[in-house]
GROMACS .gro file of C-alpha atoms in nm:
model
  297
    1MET     CA    1   1.287   1.458   1.359
    2ASP     CA    2   1.554   1.216   1.169
    3TRP     CA    3   1.278   1.003   1.056
    4LEU     CA    4   1.131   1.277   0.869
    5ARG     CA    5   1.447   1.357   0.701
    6ARG     CA    6   1.442   1.001   0.623
    7LEU     CA    7   1.129   0.948   0.449
    8THR     CA    8   1.080   1.304   0.275
    9GLY     CA    9   1.492   1.312   0.177
   10GLY     CA   10   1.470   1.647   0.325
   11ARG     CA   11   1.215   1.787   0.051
   12PRO     CA   12   0.894   1.906   0.158
   13SER     CA   13   0.589   1.699   0.132
   14VAL     CA   14   0.374   1.896  -0.051
   15GLU     CA   15   0.123   1.834  -0.373
   16PRO     CA   16   0.248   1.923  -0.710
   17GLU     CA   17   0.055   2.210  -0.862
   18LEU     CA   18  -0.254   2.092  -1.094
   19SER     CA   19  -0.162   2.132  -1.452
   20THR     CA   20  -0.337   2.034  -1.812
   21GLY     CA   21  -0.164   1.753  -1.995
   22THR     CA   22  -0.116   1.731  -2.376
   23ALA     CA   23   0.006   1.424  -2.470
   24THR     CA   24  -0.199   1.236  -2.732
   25ILE     CA   25  -0.300   0.893  -2.775
   26LEU     CA   26  -0.033   0.898  -3.073
   27ASP     CA   27   0.216   0.962  -2.792
   28LEU     CA   28   0.037   0.683  -2.559
   29ALA     CA   29   0.075   0.428  -2.854
   30GLU     CA   30   0.457   0.511  -2.919
   31ARG     CA   31   0.526   0.472  -2.530
   32ILE     CA   32   0.390   0.128  -2.515
   33ASP     CA   33   0.460   0.029  -2.861
   34ARG     CA   34   0.112  -0.075  -2.937
   35SER     CA   35  -0.094   0.111  -3.260
   36ALA     CA   36  -0.318   0.415  -3.201
   37ASP     CA   37  -0.596   0.171  -3.364
   38GLU     CA   38  -0.520  -0.102  -3.143
   39LEU     CA   39  -0.563   0.096  -2.851
   40ARG     CA   40  -0.896   0.275  -2.980
   41SER     CA   41  -1.027  -0.112  -3.037
   42PHE     CA   42  -0.925  -0.280  -2.738
   43VAL     CA   43  -1.193  -0.406  -2.473
   44PRO     CA   44  -1.039  -0.472  -2.142
   45ALA     CA   45  -1.182  -0.811  -2.018
   46TYR     CA   46  -1.170  -0.946  -1.653
   47ARG     CA   47  -1.261  -1.302  -1.465
   48GLU     CA   48  -1.445  -1.167  -1.120
   49PHE     CA   49  -1.399  -1.395  -0.790
   50THR     CA   50  -1.396  -1.354  -0.423
   51ILE     CA   51  -1.137  -1.502  -0.180
   52GLY     CA   52  -1.129  -1.484   0.171
   53LYS     CA   53  -0.948  -1.241   0.373
   54ARG     CA   54  -0.695  -1.314   0.672
   55GLY     CA   55  -0.887  -1.144   0.896
   56GLY     CA   56  -1.216  -1.272   0.839
   57GLY     CA   57  -1.503  -1.131   0.532
   58MET     CA   58  -1.428  -1.169   0.145
   59ARG     CA   59  -1.210  -0.985  -0.083
   60ARG     CA   60  -1.359  -0.901  -0.425
   61ILE     CA   61  -1.105  -0.965  -0.722
   62ALA     CA   62  -1.108  -0.861  -1.105
   63ALA     CA   63  -0.830  -1.052  -1.271
   64PRO     CA   64  -0.748  -0.941  -1.613
   65ASP     CA   65  -0.720  -1.200  -1.915
   66PRO     CA   66  -0.406  -1.233  -2.054
   67ALA     CA   67  -0.421  -0.956  -2.336
   68THR     CA   68  -0.554  -0.687  -2.118
   69ARG     CA   69  -0.256  -0.756  -1.801
   70SER     CA   70  -0.001  -0.779  -2.127
   71LEU     CA   71  -0.140  -0.418  -2.218
   72GLN     CA   72  -0.146  -0.300  -1.845
   73ARG     CA   73   0.187  -0.438  -1.799
   74ALA     CA   74   0.319  -0.197  -2.043
   75ILE     CA   75   0.125   0.125  -1.913
   76ASP     CA   76   0.238   0.038  -1.574
   77ARG     CA   77   0.588   0.006  -1.699
   78SER     CA   78   0.588   0.309  -1.949
   79VAL     CA   79   0.344   0.535  -1.812
   80LEU     CA   80   0.323   0.485  -1.433
   81GLY     CA   81   0.693   0.354  -1.367
   82GLY     CA   82   0.849   0.686  -1.367
   83SER     CA   83   0.662   0.867  -1.129
   84PRO     CA   84   0.782   0.760  -0.743
   85ALA     CA   85   0.473   0.767  -0.507
   86HIS     CA   86   0.498   1.019  -0.189
   87PRO     CA   87   0.733   0.917   0.046
   88ALA     CA   88   0.496   0.807   0.298
   89ALA     CA   89   0.348   0.556   0.061
   90PHE     CA   90   0.569   0.234   0.162
   91GLY     CA   91   0.295  -0.073  -0.055
   92PHE     CA   92   0.408  -0.122  -0.387
   93GLU     CA   93   0.719   0.082  -0.463
   94ARG     CA   94   1.028   0.013  -0.564
   95GLY     CA   95   1.325   0.036  -0.256
   96ARG     CA   96   1.030   0.024  -0.022
   97SER     CA   97   0.884  -0.251   0.202
   98THR     CA   98   0.684  -0.373   0.487
   99VAL     CA   99   1.044  -0.364   0.683
  100ALA     CA  100   1.136  -0.007   0.608
  101HIS     CA  101   0.732   0.064   0.674
  102ALA     CA  102   0.742  -0.099   1.048
  103ARG     CA  103   1.101   0.034   1.135
  104LEU     CA  104   0.972   0.403   1.107
  105HIS     CA  105   0.727   0.302   1.395
  106SER     CA  106   0.975   0.102   1.641
  107GLY     CA  107   0.997   0.159   1.995
  108GLN     CA  108   0.730   0.402   2.033
  109ALA     CA  109   0.457   0.438   2.320
  110ILE     CA  110   0.123   0.416   2.095
  111VAL     CA  111   0.092   0.272   1.753
  112LEU     CA  112  -0.233   0.387   1.593
  113ARG     CA  113  -0.327   0.152   1.290
  114MET     CA  114  -0.646   0.266   1.074
  115ASP     CA  115  -0.757   0.052   0.764
  116ILE     CA  116  -0.983   0.206   0.476
  117GLN     CA  117  -1.270   0.001   0.344
  118ASP     CA  118  -1.287  -0.139  -0.022
  119PHE     CA  119  -0.945   0.046  -0.070
  120PHE     CA  120  -0.933  -0.032  -0.475
  121GLY     CA  121  -1.324  -0.051  -0.492
  122SER     CA  122  -1.349   0.280  -0.353
  123THR     CA  123  -1.116   0.453  -0.590
  124ARG     CA  124  -1.301   0.575  -0.877
  125ALA     CA  125  -1.240   0.582  -1.228
  126GLU     CA  126  -1.328   0.952  -1.213
  127ARG     CA  127  -1.045   1.034  -1.011
  128VAL     CA  128  -0.823   0.815  -1.230
  129ARG     CA  129  -0.905   1.019  -1.527
  130ARG     CA  130  -0.832   1.344  -1.335
  131TYR     CA  131  -0.481   1.190  -1.254
  132PHE     CA  132  -0.423   1.143  -1.565
  133ARG     CA  133  -0.493   1.467  -1.763
  134LEU     CA  134  -0.232   1.600  -1.559
  135ASN     CA  135  -0.033   1.503  -1.817
  136TRP     CA  136  -0.259   1.377  -2.108
  137ASP     CA  137  -0.496   1.531  -2.333
  138PRO     CA  138  -0.849   1.455  -2.276
  139SER     CA  139  -0.902   1.214  -2.533
  140ALA     CA  140  -0.593   0.992  -2.407
  141ALA     CA  141  -0.708   1.049  -2.032
  142ASP     CA  142  -1.040   0.885  -2.095
  143MET     CA  143  -0.832   0.600  -2.269
  144LEU     CA  144  -0.616   0.545  -2.001
  145ALA     CA  145  -0.874   0.545  -1.752
  146ARG     CA  146  -1.104   0.326  -1.960
  147LEU     CA  147  -0.752   0.055  -1.989
  148THR     CA  148  -0.710   0.066  -1.576
  149THR     CA  149  -1.040   0.095  -1.437
  150HIS     CA  150  -1.312  -0.187  -1.427
  151ALA     CA  151  -1.690  -0.134  -1.323
  152GLY     CA  152  -1.612   0.232  -1.203
  153SER     CA  153  -1.311   0.177  -1.021
  154LEU     CA  154  -0.951   0.028  -0.987
  155PRO     CA  155  -1.017  -0.349  -1.001
  156GLN     CA  156  -0.795  -0.547  -0.757
  157GLY     CA  157  -0.576  -0.777  -0.963
  158ALA     CA  158  -0.505  -0.523  -1.226
  159PRO     CA  159  -0.096  -0.477  -1.251
  160THR     CA  160  -0.147  -0.092  -1.285
  161SER     CA  161  -0.401  -0.021  -0.952
  162PRO     CA  162  -0.134  -0.033  -0.707
  163LYS     CA  163   0.071   0.241  -0.817
  164LEU     CA  164  -0.231   0.421  -0.930
  165SER     CA  165  -0.374   0.402  -0.593
  166ASN     CA  166  -0.080   0.559  -0.467
  167HIS     CA  167  -0.032   0.824  -0.679
  168LEU     CA  168  -0.405   0.912  -0.649
  169ASN     CA  169  -0.378   0.944  -0.271
  170GLU     CA  170  -0.049   1.140  -0.276
  171ARG     CA  171  -0.244   1.455  -0.139
  172LEU     CA  172  -0.373   1.193   0.129
  173ASP     CA  173  -0.062   1.140   0.230
  174ALA     CA  174   0.091   1.497   0.227
  175ARG     CA  175  -0.222   1.610   0.444
  176LEU     CA  176  -0.168   1.309   0.692
  177LEU     CA  177   0.201   1.346   0.735
  178GLY     CA  178   0.186   1.731   0.787
  179PHE     CA  179  -0.075   1.689   1.042
  180GLY     CA  180   0.099   1.424   1.201
  181VAL     CA  181   0.439   1.602   1.238
  182ALA     CA  182   0.254   1.896   1.370
  183ARG     CA  183   0.186   1.720   1.671
  184GLY     CA  184   0.492   1.525   1.687
  185ALA     CA  185   0.351   1.162   1.517
  186VAL     CA  186   0.551   0.981   1.291
  187TYR     CA  187   0.332   0.844   0.999
  188SER     CA  188   0.310   0.615   0.686
  189ARG     CA  189   0.074   0.391   0.485
  190TYR     CA  190   0.098   0.053   0.344
  191ALA     CA  191  -0.211   0.041   0.091
  192ASP     CA  192  -0.495   0.080   0.281
  193ASP     CA  193  -0.295   0.038   0.630
  194ILE     CA  194  -0.272   0.404   0.789
  195THR     CA  195  -0.042   0.431   1.050
  196PHE     CA  196   0.070   0.691   1.318
  197SER     CA  197   0.276   0.637   1.608
  198LEU     CA  198   0.386   0.846   1.930
  199SER     CA  199   0.659   0.881   2.125
  200ALA     CA  200   0.430   0.964   2.426
  201ASP     CA  201   0.092   0.856   2.545
  202ASP     CA  202  -0.100   1.142   2.438
  203GLY     CA  203  -0.474   1.085   2.466
  204PRO     CA  204  -0.581   1.427   2.316
  205THR     CA  205  -0.344   1.396   2.014
  206LEU     CA  206  -0.435   1.029   1.953
  207HIS     CA  207  -0.811   1.129   1.956
  208ALA     CA  208  -0.686   1.439   1.687
  209LEU     CA  209  -0.533   1.203   1.475
  210ILE     CA  210  -0.800   1.011   1.404
  211ARG     CA  211  -1.059   1.270   1.381
  212PHE     CA  212  -0.858   1.394   1.107
  213THR     CA  213  -0.739   1.122   0.946
  214ASP     CA  214  -1.147   0.994   0.960
  215LYS     CA  215  -1.221   1.377   0.767
  216VAL     CA  216  -0.911   1.328   0.514
  217VAL     CA  217  -1.018   0.983   0.402
  218ALA     CA  218  -1.385   1.088   0.370
  219GLU     CA  219  -1.278   1.375   0.164
  220ALA     CA  220  -1.080   1.145  -0.079
  221GLY     CA  221  -1.401   0.902  -0.117
  222TYR     CA  222  -1.303   0.646   0.096
  223ARG     CA  223  -1.442   0.563   0.478
  224LEU     CA  224  -1.250   0.396   0.747
  225HIS     CA  225  -1.329   0.046   0.955
  226ARG     CA  226  -1.439   0.239   1.244
  227ARG     CA  227  -1.442  -0.068   1.495
  228ARG     CA  228  -1.319  -0.372   1.391
  229LYS     CA  229  -0.958  -0.270   1.233
  230LEU     CA  230  -0.907   0.052   1.480
  231HIS     CA  231  -0.593  -0.031   1.685
  232VAL     CA  232  -0.438   0.103   1.957
  233ARG     CA  233  -0.149  -0.041   2.090
  234ARG     CA  234   0.062   0.078   2.387
  235ARG     CA  235   0.425  -0.050   2.507
  236HIS     CA  236   0.271  -0.306   2.746
  237GLU     CA  237   0.064  -0.476   2.429
  238ARG     CA  238   0.198  -0.625   2.110
  239GLN     CA  239   0.256  -0.353   1.861
  240ILE     CA  240   0.197  -0.473   1.501
  241VAL     CA  241   0.295  -0.312   1.175
  242GLY     CA  242   0.315  -0.458   0.850
  243GLY     CA  243   0.273  -0.777   0.998
  244LEU     CA  244   0.570  -0.741   1.226
  245VAL     CA  245   0.609  -0.706   1.568
  246VAL     CA  246   0.773  -0.321   1.679
  247ASN     CA  247   0.759  -0.283   2.016
  248GLU     CA  248   1.150  -0.262   2.016
  249ARG     CA  249   1.283  -0.317   1.669
  250PRO     CA  250   1.101  -0.482   1.397
  251ARG     CA  251   1.057  -0.875   1.444
  252LEU     CA  252   0.843  -1.131   1.308
  253PRO     CA  253   0.570  -1.259   1.549
  254ARG     CA  254   0.684  -1.520   1.808
  255GLU     CA  255   0.439  -1.779   1.640
  256ARG     CA  256   0.564  -1.733   1.308
  257ARG     CA  257   0.927  -1.774   1.417
  258ARG     CA  258   0.797  -2.075   1.604
  259TRP     CA  259   0.662  -2.228   1.290
  260LEU     CA  260   0.950  -2.139   1.075
  261ARG     CA  261   1.189  -2.336   1.301
  262ALA     CA  262   0.967  -2.651   1.325
  263VAL     CA  263   0.958  -2.671   0.942
  264GLU     CA  264   1.364  -2.649   0.952
  265HIS     CA  265   1.336  -2.890   1.230
  266ARG     CA  266   1.143  -3.144   1.028
  267ILE     CA  267   1.338  -3.088   0.721
  268ARG     CA  268   1.674  -3.157   0.919
  269ILE     CA  269   1.528  -3.487   1.056
  270GLY     CA  270   1.409  -3.620   0.705
  271GLY     CA  271   1.085  -3.533   0.752
  272GLU     CA  272   0.810  -3.437   0.507
  273ALA     CA  273   0.834  -3.068   0.409
  274THR     CA  274   0.531  -2.875   0.421
  275LEU     CA  275   0.716  -2.598   0.222
  276SER     CA  276   0.879  -2.617  -0.116
  277ALA     CA  277   1.266  -2.531  -0.144
  278PRO     CA  278   1.183  -2.198  -0.291
  279GLN     CA  279   0.958  -2.138  -0.032
  280LEU     CA  280   1.178  -2.211   0.267
  281ALA     CA  281   1.451  -1.991   0.128
  282GLY     CA  282   1.206  -1.707   0.072
  283TRP     CA  283   1.089  -1.755   0.412
  284ARG     CA  284   1.440  -1.749   0.536
  285ALA     CA  285   1.561  -1.433   0.353
  286TYR     CA  286   1.256  -1.251   0.488
  287ARG     CA  287   1.339  -1.325   0.811
  288ASP     CA  288   1.714  -1.243   0.804
  289MET     CA  289   1.580  -0.910   0.622
  290VAL     CA  290   1.355  -0.859   0.915
  291GLU     CA  291   1.546  -0.964   1.192
  292GLY     CA  292   1.938  -0.974   1.120
  293GLY     CA  293   1.946  -1.350   1.116
  294ASP     CA  294   1.895  -1.338   1.487
  295GLN     CA  295   1.615  -1.581   1.581
  296ALA     CA  296   1.631  -1.585   1.983
  297GLU     CA  297   1.273  -1.583   2.175
   0.00000   0.00000   0.00000
């Protein structure tokens, strides 16, 4: 299983043994270059609003104010930054990408995608506190949880939430990866998007993956979208992972390639650009990363 060796670096994917930390608030203050008194008195503040989701519905955002964001960035950099997530977690991790996530599932007979409902909002503050207790004493762990959660959960919009969500779900990833490997399935996760793929169209294995994922997700405190966002795609259908078509190899969807070519053509003939120069450069770089510069239909 070359994909598994690439994913794990040849190391077993197991959850580390739980321990009780001893680092203190003074240690935290020194690490993030703040005073202990400042940390004790700091009150995080957020601006809450909703935005529309691409697939419909609304997403609740809790954006930290500048002071809170600055402090959370320091925590993200100096407390969370040194710990890599589980190898199967591709979202929010340096050196991993939607392209790498999609590449794992390219050329497969079946691609199964499942989506976790309200991923950040369902990641409860008590789980965050328990995670910090692995390395910090109770007072410091309580403080870190207070500084990185809002209204009892991870706030979507805080710079600390992405990495925390990955660290907190290492056991979920290890269990799903292990179950998938035992049944010949490839597994990876990008934030709330869980993906399995199979080289053969095996109905019983497919149903076993869905049932086990539902169980593991529930035990972690989440719920799956069981109808609207459970996708099973076979070779004769368009298989999408991370926004990319993976039936043969990762590619931008045809409509996105055509849109980008139309933008480029409009610029070449002197028409009004719908993208700024940096935006266009970003899209071109992404296309080249995904497709190696191949723009053929």
